[in-house]
Coordinates of C-alpha atoms in Angstrom, one line a residue:
Chain V
X21 CA 14.6 -4.1 -18.2
X22 CA 17.9 -4.4 -16.2
X23 CA 19.1 -1.1 -17.8
X24 CA 15.9 0.6 -16.9
X25 CA 15.9 -0.7 -13.2
X26 CA 19.7 0.3 -13.0
X27 CA 18.9 3.7 -14.2
X28 CA 16.2 4.1 -11.7
X29 CA 18.4 3.0 -8.8
X30 CA 21.2 5.5 -9.9
X31 CA 18.4 8.2 -10.0
X32 CA 17.5 7.5 -6.5
X33 CA 21.2 7.1 -5.1
X34 CA 23.0 9.9 -6.9
X35 CA 21.8 12.9 -5.0
X36 CA 22.8 11.5 -1.3
X37 CA 25.8 9.8 -2.9
X38 CA 27.0 13.2 -4.4
X39 CA 26.7 14.8 -0.9
X40 CA 28.7 12.1 0.6
X41 CA 31.2 12.2 -2.3
X42 CA 31.6 16.0 -1.8
X43 CA 32.3 15.4 2.1
X44 CA 34.8 12.8 1.2
X45 CA 36.7 14.8 -1.4
X46 CA 36.7 18.1 0.9
X47 CA 37.8 15.9 3.8
X48 CA 40.8 14.4 1.6
X49 CA 41.8 17.7 0.4
X50 CA 41.5 19.3 3.8
X51 CA 43.6 16.4 5.3
X52 CA 46.4 17.0 2.6
X53 CA 46.3 20.7 3.4
X54 CA 46.6 19.9 7.0
X55 CA 49.6 17.6 6.4
X56 CA 51.1 20.2 4.1
X57 CA 50.6 22.7 6.9
X58 CA 52.2 20.4 9.5
X59 CA 55.2 20.0 7.3
X60 CA 55.6 23.8 6.9
X61 CA 55.3 24.1 10.7
X62 CA 57.7 21.7 11.1
X63 CA 60.0 23.4 8.9
X64 CA 59.4 26.5 10.6
X65 CA 60.3 25.0 13.9
X66 CA 63.6 23.8 12.4
X67 CA 62.8 20.1 12.5
X68 CA 63.7 19.7 8.9
X69 CA 61.5 18.8 5.9
X70 CA 61.3 15.0 6.0
X71 CA 58.7 12.9 7.6
X72 CA 56.9 14.3 10.6
X73 CA 59.1 13.1 13.3
X74 CA 58.3 12.6 17.0
X75 CA 60.2 15.7 17.8
X76 CA 58.1 17.8 15.3
X77 CA 55.1 16.9 17.2
X78 CA 56.2 19.1 20.1
X79 CA 55.3 22.3 17.9
X80 CA 51.8 23.1 18.7
X81 CA 50.8 24.1 15.2
X82 CA 52.3 20.7 14.1
X83 CA 50.2 18.7 16.4
X84 CA 47.0 20.5 15.7
X85 CA 47.5 20.2 11.9
X86 CA 48.4 16.7 12.2
X87 CA 45.4 15.8 14.3
X88 CA 43.3 17.7 11.9
X89 CA 44.8 15.4 9.1
X90 CA 43.9 12.3 11.1
X91 CA 40.3 13.6 11.5
X92 CA 40.1 14.3 7.9
X93 CA 41.4 10.9 7.2
X94 CA 38.8 9.4 9.3
X95 CA 36.1 11.4 7.6
X96 CA 37.2 10.1 4.2
X97 CA 36.5 6.5 5.3
X98 CA 33.4 7.5 7.3
X99 CA 32.1 8.9 3.9
X100 CA 32.6 5.5 2.5
X101 CA 31.1 3.5 5.2
X102 CA 28.1 6.0 5.0
X103 CA 27.6 5.2 1.5
X104 CA 27.8 1.4 2.1
X105 CA 25.2 1.6 4.9
X106 CA 23.0 3.9 2.9
X107 CA 22.9 1.5 -0.3
X108 CA 22.4 -1.5 1.9
X109 CA 19.5 0.1 3.8
X110 CA 18.1 1.3 0.5
X111 CA 18.0 -2.4 -0.7
X112 CA 16.3 -3.5 2.5
X113 CA 13.6 -0.6 2.3
X114 CA 12.8 -1.1 -1.3
X115 CA 12.7 -4.9 -1.1
X116 CA 11.3 -5.9 2.2
X117 CA 9.3 -2.8 3.6
X118 CA 6.2 -1.2 2.3
X119 CA 8.2 0.0 -0.7
X120 CA 8.5 -3.7 -1.6
X121 CA 5.0 -3.6 -2.8
X122 CA 6.2 -1.4 -5.5
X123 CA 9.5 -3.3 -6.3
X124 CA 8.3 -7.0 -6.1
X125 CA 5.1 -6.5 -8.1
X126 CA 7.3 -5.2 -11.2
X127 CA 7.0 -7.6 -14.1
X128 CA 10.6 -8.5 -13.9
X129 CA 12.7 -11.5 -12.6
X130 CA 13.8 -11.2 -8.9
X131 CA 17.3 -11.8 -10.2
X132 CA 17.1 -8.9 -12.4
X133 CA 15.8 -6.7 -9.5
X134 CA 18.6 -7.8 -7.2
X135 CA 21.2 -7.4 -9.8
X136 CA 20.1 -3.9 -10.9
X137 CA 20.3 -2.9 -7.1
X138 CA 23.7 -4.4 -6.8
X139 CA 25.3 -2.9 -9.8
X140 CA 24.2 0.5 -9.1
X141 CA 25.3 0.2 -5.6
X142 CA 28.5 -1.3 -6.6
X143 CA 29.3 1.3 -9.1
X144 CA 29.0 3.9 -6.5
X145 CA 30.9 2.1 -3.8
X146 CA 33.7 1.3 -6.2
X147 CA 34.1 4.9 -6.9
X148 CA 34.0 5.9 -3.3
X149 CA 36.6 3.2 -2.3
X150 CA 39.1 3.9 -5.1
X151 CA 38.4 7.6 -4.6
X152 CA 39.2 7.3 -0.9
X153 CA 42.4 5.4 -1.8
X154 CA 43.4 8.1 -4.1
X155 CA 42.9 10.7 -1.5
X156 CA 45.0 8.6 1.0
X157 CA 47.7 8.4 -1.6
X158 CA 47.6 12.1 -2.2
X159 CA 48.1 12.6 1.6
X160 CA 50.9 10.2 1.7
X161 CA 52.6 11.9 -1.4
X162 CA 52.2 15.2 0.6
X163 CA 53.7 14.0 3.8
X164 CA 56.4 11.9 2.1
X165 CA 57.3 14.9 -0.2
X166 CA 56.2 13.2 -3.2
X167 CA 58.1 9.9 -2.8
X168 CA 56.6 7.6 -5.4
X169 CA 57.6 4.4 -3.5
X170 CA 55.7 5.6 -0.4
X171 CA 52.5 6.3 -2.7
X172 CA 52.5 3.0 -4.4
X173 CA 53.3 1.3 -1.2
X174 CA 50.0 2.7 0.2
X175 CA 48.1 1.7 -2.9
X176 CA 49.4 -1.7 -2.6
X177 CA 48.3 -2.1 1.0
X178 CA 44.9 -2.6 -0.4
X179 CA 46.0 -5.8 -2.0
X180 CA 45.3 -7.8 1.3
X181 CA 47.9 -10.3 2.3
X182 CA 49.8 -9.7 -0.9
X183 CA 50.8 -6.4 0.5
X184 CA 53.2 -8.1 2.7
X185 CA 55.3 -9.2 -0.3
X186 CA 54.5 -6.2 -2.4
X187 CA 57.3 -3.9 -3.2
X188 CA 55.0 -1.0 -4.5
X189 CA 55.5 -2.0 -8.2
X190 CA 52.8 -1.6 -10.8
X191 CA 51.8 -5.3 -10.3
X192 CA 51.1 -5.0 -6.7
X193 CA 49.3 -1.6 -7.1
X194 CA 47.1 -3.3 -9.8
X195 CA 46.3 -6.1 -7.5
X196 CA 45.4 -3.7 -4.7
X197 CA 43.0 -2.0 -7.0
X198 CA 41.4 -5.5 -8.0
X199 CA 41.4 -6.5 -4.5
X200 CA 39.5 -3.2 -3.6
X201 CA 37.0 -3.8 -6.3
X202 CA 36.5 -7.5 -5.5
X203 CA 36.2 -6.4 -1.7
X204 CA 33.4 -4.0 -2.7
X205 CA 31.5 -6.7 -4.3
X206 CA 31.9 -9.0 -1.4
X207 CA 30.8 -6.4 1.1
X208 CA 27.8 -5.6 -1.0
X209 CA 26.9 -9.1 -1.6
X210 CA 27.2 -10.1 1.9
X211 CA 25.0 -7.1 3.0
X212 CA 22.3 -7.8 0.5
X213 CA 22.4 -11.8 1.3
X214 CA 22.3 -11.0 4.9
X215 CA 19.5 -8.5 4.9
X216 CA 17.4 -11.0 2.7
X217 CA 18.2 -13.9 5.2
X218 CA 17.3 -11.6 8.2
X219 CA 13.8 -10.6 6.3
X220 CA 13.1 -14.2 5.8
X221 CA 14.3 -15.9 9.0
X222 CA 13.3 -13.2 11.7
X223 CA 9.7 -12.5 12.5
X224 CA 10.7 -9.4 14.2
X225 CA 13.9 -7.1 14.3
X226 CA 14.8 -8.3 10.9
X227 CA 17.5 -5.7 10.5
X228 CA 19.1 -6.7 13.7
X229 CA 19.0 -10.3 12.7
X230 CA 20.7 -9.4 9.3
X231 CA 23.4 -7.4 11.1
X232 CA 24.1 -10.3 13.2
X233 CA 24.3 -12.7 10.1
X234 CA 26.6 -10.2 8.5
X235 CA 28.9 -10.0 11.4
X236 CA 29.0 -13.7 11.9
X237 CA 29.8 -14.6 8.3
X238 CA 32.1 -11.8 7.7
X239 CA 34.0 -12.5 11.0
X240 CA 34.2 -16.2 10.1
X241 CA 35.7 -15.6 6.6
X242 CA 38.2 -13.1 7.9
X243 CA 39.2 -15.4 10.7
X244 CA 39.8 -18.2 8.2
X245 CA 42.0 -16.0 6.0
X246 CA 43.8 -14.5 8.9
X247 CA 44.8 -17.9 10.1
X248 CA 45.9 -18.9 6.5
X249 CA 48.0 -15.8 6.4
X250 CA 49.6 -16.5 9.6
X251 CA 50.3 -20.1 8.6
X252 CA 51.7 -19.0 5.3
X253 CA 54.1 -16.7 7.1
X254 CA 55.2 -19.0 9.9
X255 CA 54.7 -22.4 8.3
X256 CA 57.4 -24.5 6.7
X257 CA 56.8 -23.2 3.2
X258 CA 59.4 -23.2 0.3
X259 CA 58.6 -19.6 -0.4
X260 CA 56.7 -17.0 1.9
X261 CA 56.2 -14.9 -0.9
X262 CA 54.6 -17.6 -2.9
X263 CA 52.4 -18.8 0.0
X264 CA 51.1 -15.3 0.9
X265 CA 50.3 -14.5 -2.8
X266 CA 48.4 -18.0 -2.9
X267 CA 46.5 -17.0 0.2
X268 CA 45.8 -13.5 -1.3
X269 CA 44.6 -14.9 -4.5
X270 CA 42.5 -17.5 -2.6
X271 CA 40.8 -14.7 -0.6
X272 CA 40.1 -12.6 -3.7
X273 CA 38.6 -15.5 -5.5
X274 CA 36.5 -16.7 -2.3
X275 CA 35.3 -13.1 -1.9
X276 CA 34.0 -13.1 -5.5
X277 CA 32.4 -16.3 -5.1
X278 CA 30.7 -15.2 -1.7
X279 CA 29.4 -12.0 -3.5
X280 CA 28.0 -14.0 -6.5
X281 CA 26.5 -16.6 -4.0
X282 CA 25.0 -14.2 -1.7
X283 CA 23.4 -12.4 -4.6
X284 CA 22.0 -15.6 -6.0
X285 CA 20.7 -16.7 -2.6
X286 CA 19.1 -13.3 -2.2
X287 CA 17.4 -13.5 -5.5
X288 CA 16.2 -17.3 -4.7
X289 CA 14.8 -16.4 -1.3
X290 CA 12.9 -13.3 -2.5
X291 CA 11.3 -15.3 -5.4
X292 CA 10.6 -18.4 -3.2
X293 CA 10.4 -17.4 0.5
X294 CA 10.4 -13.9 1.6
X295 CA 6.9 -12.6 2.4
X296 CA 6.1 -9.0 2.8
X297 CA 4.3 -8.0 5.9
Chain U
X850 CA -24.8 -11.0 -12.3
X851 CA -27.0 -13.6 -13.7
X852 CA -24.3 -15.6 -15.3
X853 CA -22.8 -16.9 -12.1
X854 CA -21.1 -20.2 -12.4
X855 CA -20.3 -22.0 -9.2
X856 CA -16.8 -22.5 -8.2
X857 CA -14.7 -23.9 -9.8
X858 CA -15.0 -22.2 -13.0
X859 CA -13.7 -25.0 -15.0
X860 CA -15.9 -24.2 -18.0
X861 CA -17.5 -21.0 -19.1
X862 CA -20.9 -22.6 -19.6
X863 CA -23.8 -20.3 -17.9
X864 CA -25.7 -21.7 -15.1
X865 CA -29.6 -21.8 -15.1
X866 CA -29.9 -20.1 -11.6
X867 CA -27.5 -18.7 -9.2
X868 CA -26.0 -21.5 -7.1
X869 CA -23.9 -20.8 -4.1
X870 CA -20.7 -22.8 -3.5
X871 CA -19.7 -23.5 0.1
X872 CA -16.5 -25.1 1.3
X873 CA -16.1 -28.3 3.2
X874 CA -15.6 -26.3 6.4
X875 CA -17.8 -27.1 9.2
X876 CA -17.8 -23.4 10.1
X877 CA -20.7 -22.7 7.8
X878 CA -23.6 -24.5 9.3
X879 CA -26.1 -22.7 7.0
X880 CA -24.6 -23.3 3.7
X881 CA -24.5 -26.5 1.7
X882 CA -21.1 -28.0 1.7
X883 CA -19.6 -29.2 -1.7
X884 CA -17.5 -32.3 -1.1
X885 CA -15.7 -32.3 -4.4
X886 CA -12.5 -30.5 -4.5
X887 CA -12.0 -28.3 -7.5
X888 CA -10.6 -30.1 -10.5
X889 CA -7.5 -28.7 -12.3
X890 CA -8.5 -26.9 -15.6
X891 CA -7.1 -28.7 -18.4
X892 CA -7.5 -26.6 -21.6
X893 CA -5.6 -28.7 -23.9
X894 CA -7.9 -31.7 -23.1
X895 CA -11.1 -29.9 -23.8
X896 CA -12.8 -30.4 -27.0
X897 CA -12.8 -26.8 -27.9
X898 CA -10.1 -24.4 -26.4
X899 CA -11.6 -22.5 -23.5
X900 CA -10.1 -19.4 -22.1
X901 CA -8.2 -19.8 -18.9
X902 CA -10.0 -18.3 -16.0
X903 CA -8.7 -14.9 -15.0
X904 CA -7.9 -16.4 -11.6
X905 CA -7.6 -19.9 -10.5
X906 CA -6.6 -21.4 -7.2
X907 CA -6.5 -24.8 -6.0
X908 CA -5.8 -25.9 -2.4
X909 CA -4.3 -22.6 -1.7
X910 CA -2.7 -22.8 1.9
X911 CA -0.8 -20.2 3.8
X912 CA 0.7 -21.0 7.3
X913 CA 2.5 -18.7 9.4
X914 CA 4.2 -21.2 11.9
X915 CA 1.2 -23.1 13.4
X916 CA -1.4 -20.7 12.3
X917 CA -3.3 -21.1 9.1
X918 CA -4.0 -17.7 7.4
X919 CA -5.5 -19.5 4.5
X920 CA -6.7 -23.1 4.4
X921 CA -7.0 -25.1 1.2
X922 CA -8.8 -22.3 -0.8
X923 CA -10.2 -23.2 -4.2
X924 CA -11.5 -20.7 -6.5
X925 CA -11.9 -19.9 -10.4
X926 CA -12.9 -16.6 -11.5
X927 CA -13.8 -16.1 -15.1
X928 CA -13.0 -12.9 -17.0
X929 CA -15.1 -10.0 -16.7
X930 CA -16.4 -10.5 -13.0
X931 CA -16.1 -8.2 -10.2
X932 CA -15.5 -10.4 -7.0
X933 CA -15.9 -9.0 -3.4
X934 CA -13.7 -10.7 -0.9
X935 CA -15.4 -10.2 2.5
X936 CA -14.7 -11.4 5.9
X937 CA -13.8 -10.2 9.3
X938 CA -10.3 -9.1 10.4
X939 CA -7.8 -12.0 10.1
X940 CA -9.9 -14.0 7.7
X941 CA -7.2 -14.3 5.1
X942 CA -8.4 -11.8 2.6
X943 CA -5.0 -9.8 2.5
X944 CA -2.9 -13.0 2.4
X945 CA -4.9 -14.3 -0.4
X946 CA -4.4 -11.1 -2.5
X947 CA -0.6 -11.0 -1.7
X948 CA -0.1 -14.6 -2.7
X949 CA -1.9 -13.8 -6.1
X950 CA 0.3 -10.6 -6.5
X951 CA 3.5 -12.5 -5.8
X952 CA 4.6 -10.6 -2.6
X953 CA 3.8 -13.6 -0.5
X954 CA 4.4 -17.3 -1.1
X955 CA 2.0 -20.0 -0.6
X956 CA 2.8 -23.0 1.9
X957 CA 0.9 -25.2 -0.4
X958 CA -1.4 -25.1 -3.6
X959 CA -1.3 -23.6 -7.0
X960 CA -2.2 -20.1 -8.4
X961 CA -2.8 -19.5 -11.9
X962 CA -3.5 -16.0 -13.5
X963 CA -4.9 -16.4 -16.9
X964 CA -3.3 -19.8 -16.8
X965 CA 0.1 -18.6 -15.9
X966 CA 2.0 -19.3 -12.6
X967 CA 2.9 -16.4 -10.4
X968 CA 5.8 -14.9 -11.8
X969 CA 7.0 -12.0 -14.1
X970 CA 4.4 -13.0 -16.6
X971 CA 1.4 -12.9 -14.2
X972 CA 2.7 -9.6 -12.7
X973 CA 2.4 -8.2 -16.0
X974 CA -1.2 -9.1 -16.2
X975 CA -2.1 -8.3 -12.6
X976 CA -2.7 -4.8 -11.2
X977 CA -2.4 -4.8 -7.5
X978 CA -3.4 -2.2 -4.9
X979 CA -2.1 -3.1 -1.5
X980 CA -3.9 -2.0 1.7
X981 CA -1.1 0.6 2.6
X982 CA 0.8 3.2 1.1
X983 CA 3.8 1.9 -0.6
X984 CA 5.4 4.9 -2.6
X985 CA 8.5 6.6 -1.6
X986 CA 7.4 9.8 0.2
X987 CA 10.0 11.8 -1.9
X988 CA 8.2 10.9 -5.1
X989 CA 5.9 13.3 -6.9
X990 CA 2.7 12.1 -8.3
X991 CA 3.9 12.7 -11.9
X992 CA 7.0 10.6 -11.2
X993 CA 4.9 7.8 -10.0
X994 CA 3.0 8.0 -13.4
X995 CA 6.3 7.9 -15.3
X996 CA 7.6 4.9 -13.3
X997 CA 4.3 3.0 -14.0
X998 CA 4.4 4.0 -17.5
X999 CA 8.1 3.0 -17.7
X1000 CA 7.4 -0.4 -16.2
X1001 CA 3.9 -1.5 -17.4
X1002 CA 3.3 -1.8 -21.1
X1003 CA -0.4 -1.6 -20.4
X1004 CA -0.4 1.7 -18.5
X1005 CA -2.5 4.4 -19.9
X1006 CA -0.9 7.7 -19.0
X1007 CA -3.9 9.9 -20.4
X1008 CA -6.4 8.0 -18.5
X1009 CA -4.3 8.4 -15.3
X1010 CA -4.2 12.2 -15.7
X1011 CA -7.8 12.1 -16.4
X1012 CA -8.6 10.3 -13.3
X1013 CA -6.5 12.4 -11.1
X1014 CA -8.2 15.4 -12.6
X1015 CA -11.4 14.4 -11.5
X1016 CA -10.3 13.6 -8.1
X1017 CA -8.6 17.0 -7.8
X1018 CA -5.1 15.7 -7.4
X1019 CA -2.3 17.8 -8.5
X1020 CA 0.3 15.7 -10.5
X1021 CA 3.3 18.0 -9.3
X1022 CA 2.5 17.2 -5.6
X1023 CA 5.1 15.4 -3.6
X1024 CA 3.7 12.2 -2.0
X1025 CA 4.7 13.4 1.5
X1026 CA 2.7 16.5 1.2
X1027 CA -0.4 14.5 0.4
X1028 CA -3.2 13.3 3.0
X1029 CA -3.6 9.6 3.6
X1030 CA -6.9 9.6 1.7
X1031 CA -5.2 11.4 -1.4
X1032 CA -2.4 9.0 -1.4
X1033 CA -4.9 6.1 -1.4
X1034 CA -6.8 7.9 -4.4
X1035 CA -3.4 8.2 -6.3
X1036 CA -2.4 4.7 -5.7
X1037 CA -6.0 3.4 -7.1
X1038 CA -5.6 5.6 -9.9
X1039 CA -2.3 4.3 -10.8
X1040 CA -3.5 0.6 -10.5
X1041 CA -6.8 1.3 -12.3
X1042 CA -5.1 3.2 -15.2
X1043 CA -3.5 -0.2 -16.4
X1044 CA -5.3 -2.3 -18.9
X1045 CA -4.7 -5.4 -16.7
X1046 CA -6.3 -8.7 -16.9
X1047 CA -6.9 -8.9 -13.3
X1048 CA -7.1 -6.2 -10.7
X1049 CA -6.5 -7.0 -7.1
X1050 CA -7.8 -4.2 -4.9
X1051 CA -7.1 -4.4 -1.1
X1052 CA -9.4 -2.1 0.8
X1053 CA -9.5 0.4 -2.2
X1054 CA -11.9 2.9 -0.5
X1055 CA -11.1 2.4 3.2
X1056 CA -9.5 5.7 3.7
X1057 CA -11.3 7.9 1.3
X1058 CA -14.2 10.3 1.8
X1059 CA -17.7 9.2 0.9
X1060 CA -18.1 11.4 -2.1
X1061 CA -14.8 10.0 -3.5
X1062 CA -15.9 6.6 -2.7
X1063 CA -19.0 7.1 -5.0
X1064 CA -16.7 8.4 -7.8
X1065 CA -14.3 5.5 -7.4
X1066 CA -16.9 2.7 -7.4
X1067 CA -19.1 4.1 -10.0
X1068 CA -16.7 5.9 -12.4
X1069 CA -13.3 4.4 -11.9
X1070 CA -14.2 0.7 -11.3
X1071 CA -17.2 0.5 -13.4
X1072 CA -16.9 3.4 -15.8
X1073 CA -13.2 3.1 -16.8
X1074 CA -13.1 -0.7 -16.7
X1075 CA -16.4 -2.0 -17.7
X1076 CA -15.2 -5.7 -18.5
X1077 CA -12.5 -5.9 -16.2
X1078 CA -12.0 -8.8 -13.8
X1079 CA -11.7 -7.3 -10.4
X1080 CA -11.1 -8.9 -6.9
X1081 CA -11.6 -6.5 -4.3
X1082 CA -11.5 -6.9 -0.5
X1083 CA -13.3 -4.6 1.7
X1084 CA -15.2 -4.2 5.0
X1085 CA -17.4 -1.5 3.5
X1086 CA -19.8 -4.1 2.2
X1087 CA -22.7 -1.6 1.8
X1088 CA -20.8 0.8 -0.5
X1089 CA -19.4 -2.0 -2.9
X1090 CA -22.4 -4.4 -3.0
X1091 CA -23.8 -2.3 -6.0
X1092 CA -20.8 -2.9 -8.2
X1093 CA -20.1 -6.5 -7.2
X1094 CA -21.0 -9.5 -9.4
X1095 CA -20.1 -12.2 -6.8
X1096 CA -18.8 -12.3 -3.4
X1097 CA -16.6 -14.7 -1.5
X1098 CA -17.1 -15.1 2.3
X1099 CA -13.8 -16.0 4.3
X1100 CA -13.7 -16.8 8.0
X1101 CA -10.3 -18.1 9.7
X1102 CA -8.7 -18.7 6.2
X1103 CA -11.7 -20.9 5.1
X1104 CA -14.0 -20.2 2.4
X1105 CA -17.6 -20.1 3.4
X1106 CA -19.4 -19.1 0.5
X1107 CA -18.8 -18.0 -3.1
X1108 CA -21.9 -16.9 -4.8
X1109 CA -23.5 -14.2 -7.0
X1110 CA -24.7 -11.1 -5.1
X1111 CA -28.1 -11.9 -6.4
X1112 CA -28.1 -15.1 -4.4
X1113 CA -28.5 -13.2 -1.2
X1114 CA -31.4 -11.2 -2.3
X1115 CA -33.2 -14.3 -3.8
X1116 CA -32.4 -16.8 -1.1
X1117 CA -32.0 -14.7 2.1
X1118 CA -34.4 -11.9 1.0
X1119 CA -31.7 -9.4 2.3
X1120 CA -28.9 -7.0 1.3
X1121 CA -25.3 -8.4 1.2
X1122 CA -24.4 -5.9 3.9
X1123 CA -27.2 -7.2 6.2
X1124 CA -26.2 -10.9 5.3
X1125 CA -22.7 -10.2 6.3
X1126 CA -23.4 -8.4 9.5
X1127 CA -25.7 -11.4 10.5
X1128 CA -23.2 -14.0 9.6
X1129 CA -20.2 -12.4 11.3
X1130 CA -22.2 -11.1 14.3
X1131 CA -19.8 -11.0 17.4

């Protein structure tokens, strides 16, 4: 039954997701082209072919192309954010509004329902997040003239605190990818859990309540790990690298735990507490 | 109709004459109260195995904050009965159906559908029609049929198409292009095309035209499902009383009366519709 539900979810999501993916890819490629153009304009103005320097920005064409690249870079992440909001709101709509009458009367366990929605949304979000990272890497490769260290450096940034000790090697890039995948799960789990809590607690303005819960919990967790990271860097530790890596791994594990816990809570509340209006 | 057993249906033994069952509530002065609460059916303790009632509720209570939507509701509906759930607005009819269907949760009390608690197993046995449109507006009718066929083993695709053809609904139509009444017809068809143990119909004919009402009541409910157990809530008492076996009167979440429709004619000398209007006159 999980496979059948998963298949229905993907069928419902793929069309809008494809449009957003197209926007993301086109924006990423356009951004890359803009950066390439900016470099060419920079070369033509005689500023050299290295990184776009402050001086190069004085050339109008370079400025326009560089701003265009920034806008395209924004669009890439906007597409990821749009997909995230879309899948979260679909979860809410199909579970807690009138469409919930269709979903919650199916002869399946609520845990199976929640998991099917999670895995379908997660698959798409992971593809989008990794795709966006690759597009950024492409932009950096363009602007750095194909510098492999710069590209792997960008990829390792996604590794959270570990990026501060990463030197762009394969391990740090792999950790960045793993961290991205876990962060996607965390973000989706937190969204599903918050929406379920909002649907249960709030008598009115349930989505607003869910957003409040989401921001509150998300902020609190981020604050804890920000403090932990700063303490690791400034504290009296034998090895900063080790301390930051430890904080990074701890955050990774906690994010995974939050995702699993939020999904379990969501399934439990739907099964025992949440009433449809 | 003449096989009415008073609530609770702890056994299937026929009664010599229709007997009404009233609640303990003081809000039903004209009715005889029954002091004893409904006993829990114990199939294992019975000398011969009795089939579990299609629907059994004990002390079912639903509170929304300080407000009681349903107050210690007891009922036992044996298989094969068509029961009308009647009462004014806010009497708890929809809340009761939602809890049986598993989309709302009781504050207290127990529900059993064919002996099973509310959950995936009971949902496989219950075919529930909510009072509102609940399909995604972008879905086509045939996609809805495919959806039901995929998830419900007891769904009869051929019967669904047959009912739709009689109601003049195009299976290729998109839900958003259908009128409110047509959407209700489609939803009713999907619900009634299942071979379910219990049908819960919340206002099944509220939004459809009188001609379609006749077809729905006489053909879909009586014709396609002659032995089905159906609990339906409606305000259109006159339209449904010919298909009902029993009725339940609810007011402010309390059951006033559970009796066969024949009881009203025999004891009150009137129709169920007239009796309802008299009982709930504002």
